[in-house]
Amino acid sequence: MNDSTLPADHPFLTGDELLFAALDSMGAEAVAEEAAALGEAIRWHDHRYYVLDEPRVADGFYDRLFRRLQALEEAHPEVCAADSPTQRVGGTVVASLPTVEHVAPMLSLASGADETKLREFDERLRRSLQVDEEPPPEVGYVAEPKFDGLSIEIVYVEGRFDRGVTRGNGVIGEDVSANVKTIASLPLRLHVSSRPAPAMLAVRGEVLLPLAGFQALNRGRVEQQLETYANPRNAAAGAIRQLDSSVAASRPLDAFFYEVLASAGAELPETHWERLDWLREWGLKVSGRRRRCDAIEDAIAYHADMDLARDELPWEIDGVVIKVDNVAIQEQLGWRSRTPRWAYAYKFAPREEVTRIDEIALQVGRTGIIAPVALLAPVEVGGVTISRASLHNYDQIRAKDIRPGDTVRVHRAGDVIPYVVERVDDRLEAERSPPFEMPDACPVCGSPVERSGAYFVCTGGIVCAAQINGVIEHYASRHALDIEGLGTKTVRQLTESSLVESVADLYRLRAEDLLPLDLFGDLKASKLVEGIAASKQTTLGRFIYGLGIRHVGQHVAEVLSRHFGDIQALISADEDELVAIHEVGPEVTRSVREFFAESRNRDVVEELLALGVSLQGPADAPTGSGDDRSGAIFSGEKFVLTGGLESMSRTEMSALLESLGARVTSSVSGKTDYVVVGDNPGSKARKAAQLGVATLSEPGLWELLESRGYER
Ligand code: IVH
C-alpha cells in the first residue's frame, strides 16, 4: 500500500500497520488490536477534519481506514464498540424518542436587539454586585457568537458519549443519541491528552446545519418535489428529532459547545473562558471567534464586528451572547425564574422581513428551466435591500399558496439567494389574485413549455435567446459539431457582443469581426473561423445531436441518423414511424415531433444547410472518435459515487458513467459536479453537502441520465 499520504506527525498508524493482513489469517487478539488502532486513527482524523478544519490526509486514505475498520467489525462484531467511528453512520430506527431529565435545567437567555438594553443589563449587574461603589466596578465578560440552531445537552460518562438530549421544556428533553452520534465533529470519546476526562461531564451546545448543506438539501428536495425547509435551524431540528438516524447522517450537521451544565469528578477552572478552553481540549468544538471583553464597550464593538462577519460565516448566527467570565460572580448574581442574571443575548437585526410580492416573474435559465422569481416591494433585510427572492419552483408556490400581491416573509442569510419562506397574508380569497399558473409558452421565445419532474422547461432550445449560450456550447461540443475554441467564456463574448444570435450566425463570422473582442488576437480569431468552417463537413448523427433536441442524446441521434439517413426524412417523419424505431420511445418521439413542428426550428436547420453545413449519411460516414456509439451525454462532468446502489454495483455504474463521457473520481472536491448517494453513504455525502456539491439519489441519477437522452 502506498503510504506517502501519511503525515509525518501522525500519531497512530505507520505504513507497516497499513499492510491490512488478510482477515481470515488473523487471530482475535490481532483483530482487536488493529480495530482499536484504526478507531484511534479515525477519531484523530475526524477531529482534524471536522473540528480543526485541518485535514492531514486525502479522503481516499481516510476511506481506506474506515472501510478496513468496517470489515474488521463485520467479521468480528465483538470488537465493535458502541462509540466506534463506524457507529456514526446512522441507520438505527426507534419507535419513539424516550424522554430524559436534564442533568441541570437548560434555561433561556434574556435577549434584545437594542444597545441600550445591553447597557442596562451591564449596569444592573454591576450595581447588584457592588452597591456602595460609585461608579460600580467593571466586570470581565466573554462575548461569543449566538448560534442559530438547536440547543442540545450532551453527557459524557467516564469520557465516553452517553447521551444527547434536546432541550425540550428545559427540564426534560428527548433522547436523540442515535441522531446526535452522526454529527461528525462531535467526539464520542473525550480527548485525554491534556487532562483526564471527568467522571461525568454534561455540556450544552448548539446543533447547526451549515448554509451550504442547507442549500444542497433544499435543492435536492426541490428536485424530489418535497417541501423545502424554511431555514437551516428547522432542517437541523428536523434531522435531530427523527426516529431514523440515517436522516441525520445524510445532513452535514455540526455542533458548537458553549456551557458546562454540570460535571463530577473534576475541578473545573474558575472562568468561563478557561472552561471553554477545557472543552476544546477535550475535543469539543468551541467557537474560535469568542472574545474576552473588559467592559461592555468591548462587547458592543464585538457585536458590530460579528454583524459584519456574519455574511462570511458558513452557518447562521443570530446575535452574540455576553457572559460574565468569572464563575463565582455568575453564582453570586444567580438566576431569575428562567434566565441567568449574568448573561445576555444581544441579537442582530433579523434576517427575515415581511414584504409584498408585486409580481411573480419567470426567469429562463440557460438549460431552458423556467424558474418563477418573486419581485418584491424592496425591503431591507439585515442591512441589504432585496427586491427579488427565489420561490424554488411551481409546486412550492402552490403548496404555500403564494400569489402576486400577497404579503410574505422573506429570508436572507450569508450569500445565499434570498427566498420566500411563507405567506403571511390575511386577506380574503376574493381580494387576492388568482392562483399562480405556469405559462404554456416560454416568456422569452414563445415556444411550448413542457413539464419535466419538478421543473417546467422551454422546448425552444435552438431559438430561445435565454438558452443561446448553452445551445451554442452544445452545438460546438466534441460529440456534436466539434468546433474547437468555443468554450463558455468565448461563447458568452460572442453572444453579448451580438455577433452571434443563433447557431447559424457562427457560419457568418469573419476573423475581422472577432478582433475587437477581448478574448481574441489574430491567431485565435482565424483559428476559430477555420474551426467553424471545418465543422461544415459533418455527419447526420452529429448534426441531429447538435440540435439539442430534448431526450435526444448522442446514441439516439445515431439511431435516428441510421434509420432516416437524411435530415429531411427526419423532419417529416410522423409519430408512427418514429415510435416504431427500436430504441426510440414515446418521449423521444414527442420531443422530436415538437421540435420539428416548430417552424422556427426548421428555419434554423434550413439556414444551416444553406450556409454550407453538409451532412454525410450514416452509410459512408465514419463515426468520428470511435466512442460515439456509447452516446457521450456528459462532457467530462465529475461524479463521485458513495454508498450501495440498487440497480447495479458501484463499479458497474462507474463504468456506465464513464462510457457516457463522465469522469468518476473517488474523492469529493469543489470541482465535483455530482455526488451520487446510495445506501449507507460514507463521509463523501457529508462532504458534498458541506461544499455545496449537488447530490443525487439513485433514482435522481437515472432521471438525470434520461433527461440527457440516455435510454435504459
Ligand atoms: S448560553 C443559561 N451561549 O440561544 C445560558 N446560548 O436564546 C445558556 N445559544 O437556548 C445559553 N449560542 O440555544 C448560550 N453561545 C451561546 C449560544 C446560546 C446559541 C442559544 C441557546 C439558547 C438560546 C437562548
XYZ file of C-alpha atoms and ligand atoms in Angstrom:
736
model
C 0.000 0.000 0.000
C 1.166 3.468 -0.768
C 1.668 5.318 2.489
C 3.046 8.507 1.021
C -0.029 10.367 2.268
C 0.821 9.687 5.899
C 1.606 12.878 7.749
C 4.965 12.986 9.497
C 3.387 13.533 12.905
C 0.603 11.017 12.501
C 0.312 9.532 15.946
C -1.221 6.193 15.257
C -0.520 4.426 12.027
C 2.640 3.734 10.199
C 2.994 2.193 6.784
C 3.648 -1.236 8.302
C 0.399 -1.239 10.176
C -1.418 -0.435 6.986
C -0.486 -3.697 5.353
C -4.021 -4.863 6.044
C -3.433 -8.557 6.560
C -5.996 -10.995 5.183
C -8.785 -11.120 7.730
C -9.108 -14.897 7.945
C -5.443 -15.247 8.785
C -5.793 -13.009 11.848
C -6.340 -14.142 15.410
C -8.939 -12.495 17.659
C -6.288 -10.548 19.514
C -4.744 -9.135 16.351
C -8.181 -8.086 15.130
C -8.993 -6.326 18.411
C -5.637 -4.586 18.390
C -5.958 -3.396 14.826
C -9.563 -2.266 15.327
C -8.501 -0.233 18.337
C -5.637 1.380 16.407
C -7.895 2.159 13.473
C -10.548 3.604 15.781
C -7.967 5.905 17.341
C -6.613 6.950 13.969
C -10.064 7.675 12.547
C -11.026 9.677 15.628
C -7.840 11.677 15.232
C -8.559 12.387 11.565
C -12.197 13.230 12.298
C -11.065 15.801 14.828
C -8.580 17.336 12.412
C -11.115 17.428 9.627
C -14.366 18.344 11.327
C -13.280 20.297 14.393
C -9.965 21.902 13.485
C -10.687 22.120 9.764
C -7.128 20.987 9.068
C -7.261 17.578 7.430
C -3.968 15.754 7.229
C -4.738 13.051 4.707
C -6.518 12.653 1.408
C -10.094 11.395 1.538
C -9.083 8.160 -0.152
C -6.668 7.311 2.626
C -9.262 8.051 5.281
C -11.831 5.948 3.458
C -9.430 3.009 3.373
C -9.005 3.192 7.138
C -12.742 3.430 7.575
C -13.557 0.511 5.289
C -10.915 -1.637 6.924
C -12.405 -0.961 10.353
C -15.852 -1.780 8.989
C -14.535 -5.046 7.582
C -12.881 -5.985 10.889
C -16.034 -5.219 12.826
C -18.201 -7.115 10.405
C -16.049 -10.222 10.680
C -15.659 -9.838 14.460
C -18.688 -7.986 15.829
C -17.306 -8.346 19.357
C -14.631 -5.718 18.610
C -17.214 -3.115 17.594
C -17.572 -0.638 20.446
C -20.752 1.412 20.795
C -18.665 4.534 20.221
C -16.704 3.167 17.263
C -16.488 5.719 14.423
C -18.408 3.247 12.246
C -21.410 3.645 14.531
C -21.915 7.213 13.398
C -23.246 6.278 10.015
C -26.867 6.107 11.074
C -29.470 3.522 10.278
C -30.788 2.985 13.806
C -34.564 3.278 13.813
C -36.512 3.720 17.036
C -40.267 3.635 17.653
C -40.264 6.833 19.677
C -37.817 9.195 21.355
C -37.709 8.489 25.100
C -37.811 11.499 27.397
C -34.912 12.129 29.755
C -34.376 14.586 32.562
C -31.505 17.018 32.081
C -28.539 16.851 34.420
C -29.213 20.526 35.162
C -32.024 22.696 33.823
C -31.457 24.103 30.341
C -32.855 27.558 30.690
C -33.075 30.517 28.405
C -31.374 33.889 27.967
C -32.589 37.442 28.388
C -32.300 38.967 24.955
C -32.793 42.080 22.896
C -31.547 43.773 19.756
C -31.103 47.151 21.364
C -27.784 48.563 22.607
C -29.381 50.493 25.468
C -30.898 47.267 26.793
C -27.452 45.712 26.828
C -26.035 48.706 28.705
C -28.860 48.424 31.215
C -28.050 44.756 31.690
C -24.435 45.683 32.401
C -25.309 48.471 34.825
C -27.908 46.430 36.665
C -25.480 43.621 37.054
C -22.628 45.792 38.343
C -24.863 47.631 40.784
C -26.147 44.428 42.250
C -22.568 43.289 42.783
C -21.182 46.406 44.478
C -23.951 48.621 45.708
C -21.732 51.049 47.570
C -19.045 51.753 44.995
C -19.735 54.638 42.585
C -19.374 54.100 39.733
C -19.684 50.348 40.143
C -16.576 48.370 39.137
C -16.209 46.804 35.708
C -16.742 43.069 35.340
C -14.976 40.966 32.772
C -17.149 39.429 30.079
C -16.762 36.810 27.417
C -18.598 37.544 24.180
C -19.325 34.733 21.758
C -21.495 34.044 18.717
C -25.105 33.174 19.325
C -25.542 30.162 17.102
C -28.915 29.834 15.431
C -29.528 26.142 15.750
C -30.960 23.588 18.078
C -29.931 23.562 21.729
C -28.619 20.212 22.921
C -27.264 18.579 26.075
C -24.502 16.032 25.641
C -23.477 13.852 28.560
C -20.152 12.019 28.778
C -19.664 9.365 31.431
C -16.044 8.407 32.121
C -15.123 10.236 28.934
C -17.494 8.244 26.721
C -20.512 9.655 24.944
C -23.511 8.633 26.994
C -26.457 10.544 25.569
C -27.650 13.560 23.655
C -30.869 15.220 24.797
C -32.901 18.017 23.192
C -33.797 20.989 25.327
C -37.491 20.071 25.489
C -39.171 22.061 28.244
C -35.828 22.908 29.827
C -36.110 20.200 32.485
C -36.985 17.171 30.395
C -35.953 16.635 26.779
C -35.907 13.847 24.217
C -33.088 11.339 23.984
C -31.759 11.806 20.457
C -28.469 9.970 20.964
C -28.553 7.965 17.728
C -29.041 11.134 15.679
C -26.510 13.189 17.602
C -23.877 10.487 17.158
C -23.963 11.094 13.407
C -22.545 14.606 13.906
C -19.037 14.145 12.594
C -17.419 16.857 14.704
C -18.817 15.500 17.970
C -16.274 13.340 19.798
C -17.681 10.048 21.009
C -14.720 9.865 23.390
C -13.246 12.888 25.098
C -9.600 13.566 24.340
C -7.451 12.971 27.364
C -4.029 14.119 26.186
C -4.196 17.412 28.180
C -6.116 16.168 31.210
C -8.188 13.174 32.229
C -11.896 13.074 31.446
C -14.216 13.827 34.361
C -16.379 11.028 35.746
C -19.330 12.922 34.292
C -19.492 15.933 32.034
C -22.722 17.471 30.760
C -22.232 20.189 28.166
C -24.627 22.427 26.353
C -24.220 23.368 22.740
C -25.989 24.049 19.510
C -26.534 21.701 16.585
C -26.230 23.529 13.264
C -26.631 22.839 9.604
C -24.113 24.907 7.597
C -25.628 27.089 4.871
C -24.014 25.137 2.033
C -25.517 21.915 3.376
C -28.860 23.620 3.811
C -28.883 24.817 0.222
C -27.848 21.436 -1.120
C -30.569 19.802 0.974
C -33.247 22.157 -0.315
C -32.043 21.780 -3.917
C -32.421 18.042 -3.565
C -35.861 18.455 -2.027
C -36.967 20.705 -4.885
C -35.878 18.000 -7.328
C -37.740 15.340 -5.391
C -40.806 17.587 -5.255
C -40.655 17.737 -1.465
C -41.346 20.835 0.542
C -38.218 22.884 1.292
C -37.072 23.788 4.791
C -37.671 27.376 5.847
C -34.223 27.760 7.396
C -31.167 25.753 8.479
C -32.403 25.645 12.059
C -35.567 23.784 11.081
C -33.590 21.446 8.860
C -31.203 20.680 11.740
C -34.049 20.235 14.208
C -35.915 18.056 11.722
C -32.899 15.765 11.443
C -32.214 15.585 15.182
C -35.798 14.712 16.072
C -36.147 11.877 13.546
C -36.769 8.288 14.556
C -34.485 7.053 11.771
C -30.921 8.206 12.293
C -29.967 7.848 8.642
C -31.762 11.153 8.040
C -29.394 12.922 10.430
C -26.444 11.063 8.917
C -27.333 12.384 5.468
C -27.205 16.012 6.616
C -23.807 17.545 7.362
C -24.667 18.643 10.879
C -22.171 20.352 13.099
C -22.202 21.242 16.801
C -20.609 24.008 18.873
C -20.431 23.966 22.667
C -20.679 26.969 24.967
C -21.544 25.917 28.515
C -20.745 23.268 31.098
C -24.113 22.252 32.501
C -22.667 20.047 35.232
C -19.673 17.886 35.980
C -18.497 15.336 38.514
C -15.005 14.235 39.428
C -13.192 17.274 38.007
C -12.253 20.662 39.393
C -13.238 22.973 36.595
C -11.492 26.322 36.155
C -12.946 29.437 37.692
C -13.613 31.339 34.487
C -15.950 30.671 31.603
C -13.111 31.427 29.166
C -10.896 28.704 30.590
C -13.790 26.286 30.799
C -14.283 26.729 27.072
C -10.567 26.055 26.615
C -11.001 22.829 28.536
C -13.944 21.789 26.403
C -11.822 22.430 23.328
C -9.004 20.354 24.745
C -11.426 17.526 25.397
C -12.115 17.610 21.665
C -15.414 19.510 21.630
C -15.899 22.222 19.045
C -15.834 25.668 20.617
C -16.112 28.951 18.731
C -12.745 30.381 17.757
C -14.384 33.793 17.489
C -15.153 34.293 21.169
C -13.560 37.373 22.688
C -12.686 38.493 26.197
C -14.186 41.909 26.953
C -13.015 44.051 29.862
C -16.017 46.324 29.680
C -19.399 46.463 28.000
C -17.987 48.828 25.330
C -15.809 45.965 24.085
C -18.834 43.713 23.885
C -20.664 46.348 21.836
C -17.698 46.561 19.464
C -17.678 42.754 19.263
C -21.357 42.775 18.303
C -20.612 45.248 15.489
C -17.655 43.147 14.275
C -19.669 39.946 14.270
C -22.540 41.651 12.474
C -20.080 42.455 9.678
C -18.510 38.998 9.729
C -21.915 37.344 9.696
C -22.220 37.021 5.943
C -18.898 35.237 5.688
C -19.683 32.595 8.263
C -20.622 29.177 6.932
C -23.574 28.911 9.338
C -26.181 31.256 10.719
C -25.728 33.232 13.909
C -28.463 35.491 15.169
C -26.548 37.614 17.645
C -23.845 37.459 20.261
C -24.052 36.210 23.827
C -22.314 38.198 26.546
C -21.479 36.323 29.724
C -19.768 37.264 32.961
C -16.435 35.481 32.799
C -15.901 34.741 36.459
C -17.971 31.757 37.536
C -18.021 32.803 41.216
C -19.541 36.130 40.176
C -22.022 34.286 37.976
C -23.114 32.305 41.010
C -23.343 35.422 43.122
C -25.595 37.052 40.536
C -27.763 33.965 40.231
C -30.881 33.464 38.155
C -34.264 34.942 37.568
C -37.045 32.412 37.056
C -35.875 31.196 33.657
C -32.822 33.279 32.742
C -29.408 33.892 34.308
C -28.589 37.417 35.524
C -25.028 37.018 34.259
C -25.676 36.580 30.546
C -27.433 38.483 27.790
C -28.161 37.662 24.164
C -27.582 40.808 22.117
C -29.314 39.925 18.891
C -28.748 41.163 15.364
C -31.441 42.721 13.251
C -33.431 39.778 11.923
C -32.631 38.297 8.552
C -36.274 37.863 7.838
C -38.650 40.566 6.788
C -42.208 40.811 5.692
C -42.966 42.394 2.339
C -45.342 42.194 -0.611
C -44.885 40.297 -3.853
C -45.504 42.729 -6.690
C -45.180 40.129 -9.382
C -44.113 36.573 -9.989
C -41.650 36.856 -12.864
C -40.329 33.985 -14.921
C -36.647 33.527 -15.479
C -35.493 31.202 -18.232
C -32.156 29.617 -17.427
C -29.558 28.529 -19.938
C -30.813 24.960 -19.896
C -34.378 26.096 -20.542
C -35.651 25.624 -16.999
C -38.205 28.323 -16.271
C -37.851 29.491 -12.675
C -40.509 31.605 -11.011
C -38.994 34.525 -9.113
C -40.766 36.834 -6.673
C -40.359 40.527 -7.468
C -40.799 42.225 -4.108
C -41.633 45.619 -2.781
C -37.997 46.429 -1.825
C -37.237 45.648 1.789
C -34.122 45.836 3.900
C -33.094 42.503 5.342
C -30.095 42.647 7.668
C -28.631 45.754 6.042
C -29.183 44.695 2.423
C -32.115 45.829 0.308
C -33.688 42.965 -1.545
C -36.238 43.179 -4.317
C -36.152 39.605 -5.680
C -36.450 36.276 -3.950
C -36.482 32.668 -5.003
C -39.752 30.786 -4.904
C -37.980 27.468 -5.605
C -40.485 26.002 -8.058
C -44.098 25.791 -9.106
C -45.067 23.030 -6.691
C -43.777 25.006 -3.734
C -45.657 28.095 -4.856
C -48.840 26.071 -4.999
C -48.148 24.277 -1.715
C -47.524 27.567 0.076
C -50.341 29.187 -1.911
C -48.299 32.223 -2.885
C -49.771 34.678 -5.384
C -48.851 38.089 -6.736
C -49.964 40.774 -4.298
C -49.546 38.522 -1.248
C -47.632 39.561 1.821
C -44.835 37.098 2.506
C -41.934 36.500 4.833
C -38.562 36.521 3.092
C -35.264 35.242 4.423
C -31.719 36.212 3.552
C -28.597 34.637 5.034
C -24.938 34.758 4.067
C -24.576 34.988 0.326
C -27.451 32.609 -0.247
C -30.126 33.910 -2.646
C -32.994 35.325 -0.569
C -36.079 33.149 -0.619
C -39.743 33.342 0.257
C -40.434 31.380 3.421
C -44.209 31.607 3.651
C -47.293 33.671 3.053
C -48.385 35.866 5.953
C -51.464 37.394 4.465
C -54.873 37.527 6.000
C -56.826 38.928 3.069
C -59.946 37.173 1.926
C -59.741 34.886 -1.072
C -61.842 37.317 -3.111
C -59.312 40.086 -2.540
C -56.387 38.050 -3.777
C -55.093 37.426 -7.284
C -55.983 34.107 -8.866
C -53.638 31.190 -8.061
C -50.331 31.314 -9.880
C -50.050 29.225 -13.032
C -47.025 28.450 -15.137
C -47.376 29.644 -18.731
C -47.878 27.319 -21.687
C -45.378 29.293 -23.753
C -41.821 30.371 -22.934
C -41.801 34.064 -21.937
C -38.603 34.590 -23.921
C -39.206 32.781 -27.208
C -42.845 31.711 -27.108
C -42.082 28.013 -27.606
C -44.231 25.462 -25.787
C -43.345 24.724 -22.154
C -43.066 21.132 -21.051
C -43.138 19.793 -17.520
C -40.212 17.618 -16.507
C -40.398 16.376 -12.912
C -40.298 19.391 -10.631
C -39.354 21.726 -13.464
C -41.017 23.497 -16.347
C -38.801 23.653 -19.380
C -38.857 25.755 -22.540
C -38.779 23.486 -25.574
C -37.480 26.322 -27.763
C -33.832 25.379 -27.272
C -32.263 26.411 -30.506
C -34.394 29.529 -30.999
C -34.644 30.699 -27.387
C -32.468 33.727 -26.671
C -32.278 32.774 -22.996
C -30.658 29.490 -23.927
C -28.393 30.695 -26.699
C -25.129 30.224 -24.784
C -25.969 26.681 -23.750
C -27.234 25.872 -27.233
C -24.047 27.063 -28.922
C -21.813 25.308 -26.440
C -23.721 22.106 -27.049
C -23.724 22.554 -30.829
C -19.954 23.066 -30.778
C -19.225 20.278 -28.276
C -16.906 17.410 -29.068
C -19.568 14.850 -29.935
C -21.705 17.305 -31.870
C -20.139 19.638 -34.452
C -16.800 19.509 -32.621
C -15.748 23.139 -33.040
C -12.654 23.855 -31.022
C -12.292 27.097 -29.102
C -15.952 27.658 -28.316
C -15.796 27.403 -24.542
C -18.147 29.089 -22.101
C -16.309 32.421 -21.969
C -15.856 32.741 -25.721
C -19.474 31.901 -26.405
C -20.574 34.481 -23.860
C -18.472 37.137 -25.571
C -19.889 36.273 -28.955
C -23.476 36.477 -27.790
C -23.022 39.501 -25.545
C -21.456 41.420 -28.402
C -24.472 40.382 -30.527
C -22.162 38.935 -33.181
C -23.939 35.640 -32.653
C -27.663 35.456 -32.042
C -28.257 31.931 -33.287
C -26.132 28.902 -34.194
C -26.405 29.877 -37.850
C -24.592 33.159 -37.113
C -21.471 31.133 -36.301
C -21.060 30.448 -40.025
C -21.269 34.158 -40.819
C -18.367 35.120 -38.534
C -15.255 36.595 -40.125
C -11.915 36.858 -38.347
C -12.013 40.649 -38.506
C -15.359 40.695 -36.626
C -13.681 38.918 -33.741
C -10.597 41.074 -33.363
C -12.224 43.859 -31.343
C -13.296 41.326 -28.703
C -11.163 40.974 -25.537
C -10.519 37.289 -25.867
C -9.314 37.358 -29.468
C -5.966 38.013 -31.064
C -5.184 37.384 -34.771
C -4.317 33.755 -34.305
C -7.252 32.842 -32.145
C -9.700 34.655 -34.399
C -8.537 32.929 -37.560
C -8.341 29.551 -35.809
C -11.919 29.829 -34.623
C -13.214 30.838 -38.035
C -11.295 27.933 -39.595
C -12.648 25.549 -36.969
C -16.193 26.684 -37.681
C -15.680 26.288 -41.425
C -14.249 22.787 -40.916
C -17.332 21.771 -38.939
C -19.451 22.189 -42.072
C -18.401 18.716 -43.169
C -20.144 16.637 -40.578
C -22.300 13.596 -40.139
C -26.039 13.451 -39.889
C -25.785 11.864 -36.421
C -23.582 14.617 -35.044
C -25.844 17.242 -36.545
C -29.028 15.759 -35.056
C -27.309 15.510 -31.694
C -26.023 19.082 -32.026
C -29.566 20.442 -32.421
C -30.053 19.733 -28.716
C -33.495 18.179 -29.060
C -34.704 17.155 -25.635
C -34.108 13.457 -24.829
C -32.029 13.057 -27.989
C -28.607 12.163 -26.692
C -25.778 11.052 -28.860
C -26.868 7.455 -29.041
C -30.450 8.252 -30.022
C -29.151 10.752 -32.594
C -27.133 7.946 -34.192
C -30.150 5.660 -34.186
C -32.225 8.344 -35.933
C -29.436 9.022 -38.394
C -29.164 5.347 -39.291
C -32.893 4.977 -39.659
C -33.586 8.065 -41.753
C -30.247 8.638 -43.483
C -31.348 12.131 -44.375
C -32.394 15.197 -42.377
C -35.477 15.946 -44.490
C -36.817 12.450 -43.832
C -36.423 13.006 -40.109
C -38.096 16.419 -40.293
C -41.143 14.992 -41.978
C -41.333 11.720 -40.014
C -44.661 11.156 -38.328
C -45.322 9.756 -34.910
C -45.978 6.200 -36.062
C -42.743 5.976 -37.932
C -40.703 7.371 -35.040
C -42.230 5.280 -32.327
C -41.774 2.122 -34.388
C -37.988 2.545 -34.357
C -36.238 0.225 -31.998
C -34.681 2.300 -29.176
C -36.970 5.279 -29.796
C -39.606 5.610 -27.101
C -42.666 7.840 -26.845
C -40.738 10.580 -25.016
C -38.175 10.871 -27.802
C -40.918 10.697 -30.403
C -42.790 13.509 -28.743
C -39.788 15.793 -28.418
C -38.615 15.149 -31.985
C -42.103 15.881 -33.298
C -42.435 19.010 -31.173
C -39.034 20.226 -32.267
C -39.695 19.943 -35.994
C -43.297 21.072 -35.711
C -41.927 24.475 -34.729
C -41.295 26.353 -37.955
C -38.542 28.473 -36.411
C -36.551 25.330 -35.616
C -36.986 24.120 -39.194
C -35.854 27.547 -40.393
C -32.635 27.286 -38.389
C -31.938 23.859 -39.890
C -32.567 25.202 -43.390
C -30.358 28.194 -42.675
C -27.513 25.955 -41.502
C -27.782 23.839 -44.638
C -27.920 26.941 -46.815
C -24.766 28.223 -45.106
C -22.970 25.109 -46.288
C -23.339 22.599 -43.478
C -23.141 19.305 -45.278
C -24.413 16.116 -43.715
C -22.952 12.762 -44.575
C -25.430 9.962 -44.187
C -24.569 7.001 -41.984
C -23.554 4.557 -44.728
C -20.424 6.380 -45.786
C -19.951 8.330 -42.614
C -17.128 7.468 -40.297
C -18.488 7.740 -36.774
C -15.718 10.017 -35.637
C -13.948 9.447 -32.370
C -14.859 5.803 -32.002
C -16.685 6.062 -28.700
C -19.640 7.696 -30.383
C -21.787 4.639 -30.178
C -21.753 4.663 -26.413
C -23.567 8.002 -26.594
C -21.476 10.535 -24.684
C -24.001 12.572 -22.804
C -21.558 14.033 -20.332
C -18.629 16.108 -21.305
C -16.193 15.315 -18.558
C -18.570 16.126 -15.685
C -17.114 14.744 -12.477
C -19.040 12.193 -10.462
C -18.333 10.572 -7.130
C -20.328 7.533 -6.053
C -20.870 6.681 -2.411
C -22.974 4.066 -0.648
C -24.636 0.996 -2.091
C -26.683 1.216 -5.272
C -29.691 -0.900 -6.095
C -29.669 -1.105 -9.856
C -26.070 -2.200 -10.245
C -22.787 -2.268 -8.371
C -20.808 0.925 -7.973
C -18.150 -0.430 -10.297
C -20.722 -1.092 -12.996
C -22.263 2.325 -12.514
C -18.819 3.940 -12.773
C -18.201 2.084 -15.998
C -21.558 3.195 -17.381
C -20.994 6.829 -16.452
C -17.514 6.783 -17.913
C -18.815 5.257 -21.125
C -21.165 8.233 -21.298
C -18.326 10.711 -21.070
C -18.348 11.373 -17.309
C -15.280 11.219 -15.089
C -15.716 9.165 -11.966
C -13.359 10.019 -9.142
C -13.059 8.767 -5.597
C -12.894 11.969 -3.635
C -15.218 14.921 -3.395
C -13.864 18.387 -4.057
C -15.222 21.742 -5.092
C -14.752 20.576 -8.691
C -17.063 17.585 -8.320
C -20.279 18.058 -10.270
C -22.413 15.362 -8.673
C -22.156 13.014 -5.734
C -24.423 10.011 -6.152
C -25.554 8.942 -2.707
C -26.633 5.344 -2.282
C -27.476 3.365 0.847
C -25.342 3.877 3.937
C -23.211 6.562 2.347
C -19.817 7.385 3.816
C -18.194 10.689 4.624
C -18.443 11.759 0.974
C -22.134 12.586 1.184
C -21.435 14.813 4.133
C -18.518 16.442 2.393
C -20.632 17.086 -0.696
C -23.203 18.883 1.357
C -20.501 20.839 3.138
C -19.036 22.003 -0.138
C -22.445 22.634 -1.632
C -21.878 19.996 -4.340
C -25.098 18.673 -5.867
C -26.088 15.251 -4.605
C -28.235 12.797 -6.481
C -30.125 9.822 -5.169
C -30.001 6.736 -7.358
C -33.424 7.494 -8.926
C -32.229 11.089 -9.342
C -29.216 9.838 -11.281
C -31.435 7.817 -13.600
C -33.623 10.834 -14.103
C -30.592 12.913 -14.995
C -29.398 10.262 -17.433
C -32.792 10.040 -19.042
C -33.157 13.796 -19.250
C -29.911 13.794 -21.230
C -31.299 11.288 -23.656
C -29.927 8.063 -22.187
C -32.301 5.170 -22.506
C -32.173 2.209 -20.197
S -25.738 30.302 26.733
C -28.176 29.793 30.514
N -24.374 30.684 24.574
O -29.550 30.734 22.434
C -27.355 30.134 29.363
N -26.660 30.109 24.352
O -31.939 32.374 23.378
C -27.409 29.092 28.352
N -27.413 29.872 22.043
O -31.360 28.394 24.162
C -27.258 29.544 26.995
N -25.472 30.304 21.101
O -29.806 27.500 22.475
C -25.568 30.384 25.087
N -23.011 30.987 22.735
C -24.199 30.687 23.238
C -25.308 30.398 22.435
C -26.534 30.116 23.039
C -26.742 29.984 20.895
C -28.847 29.581 22.125
C -29.222 28.578 23.163
C -30.292 29.228 23.966
C -30.706 30.381 23.136
C -31.148 31.477 24.049
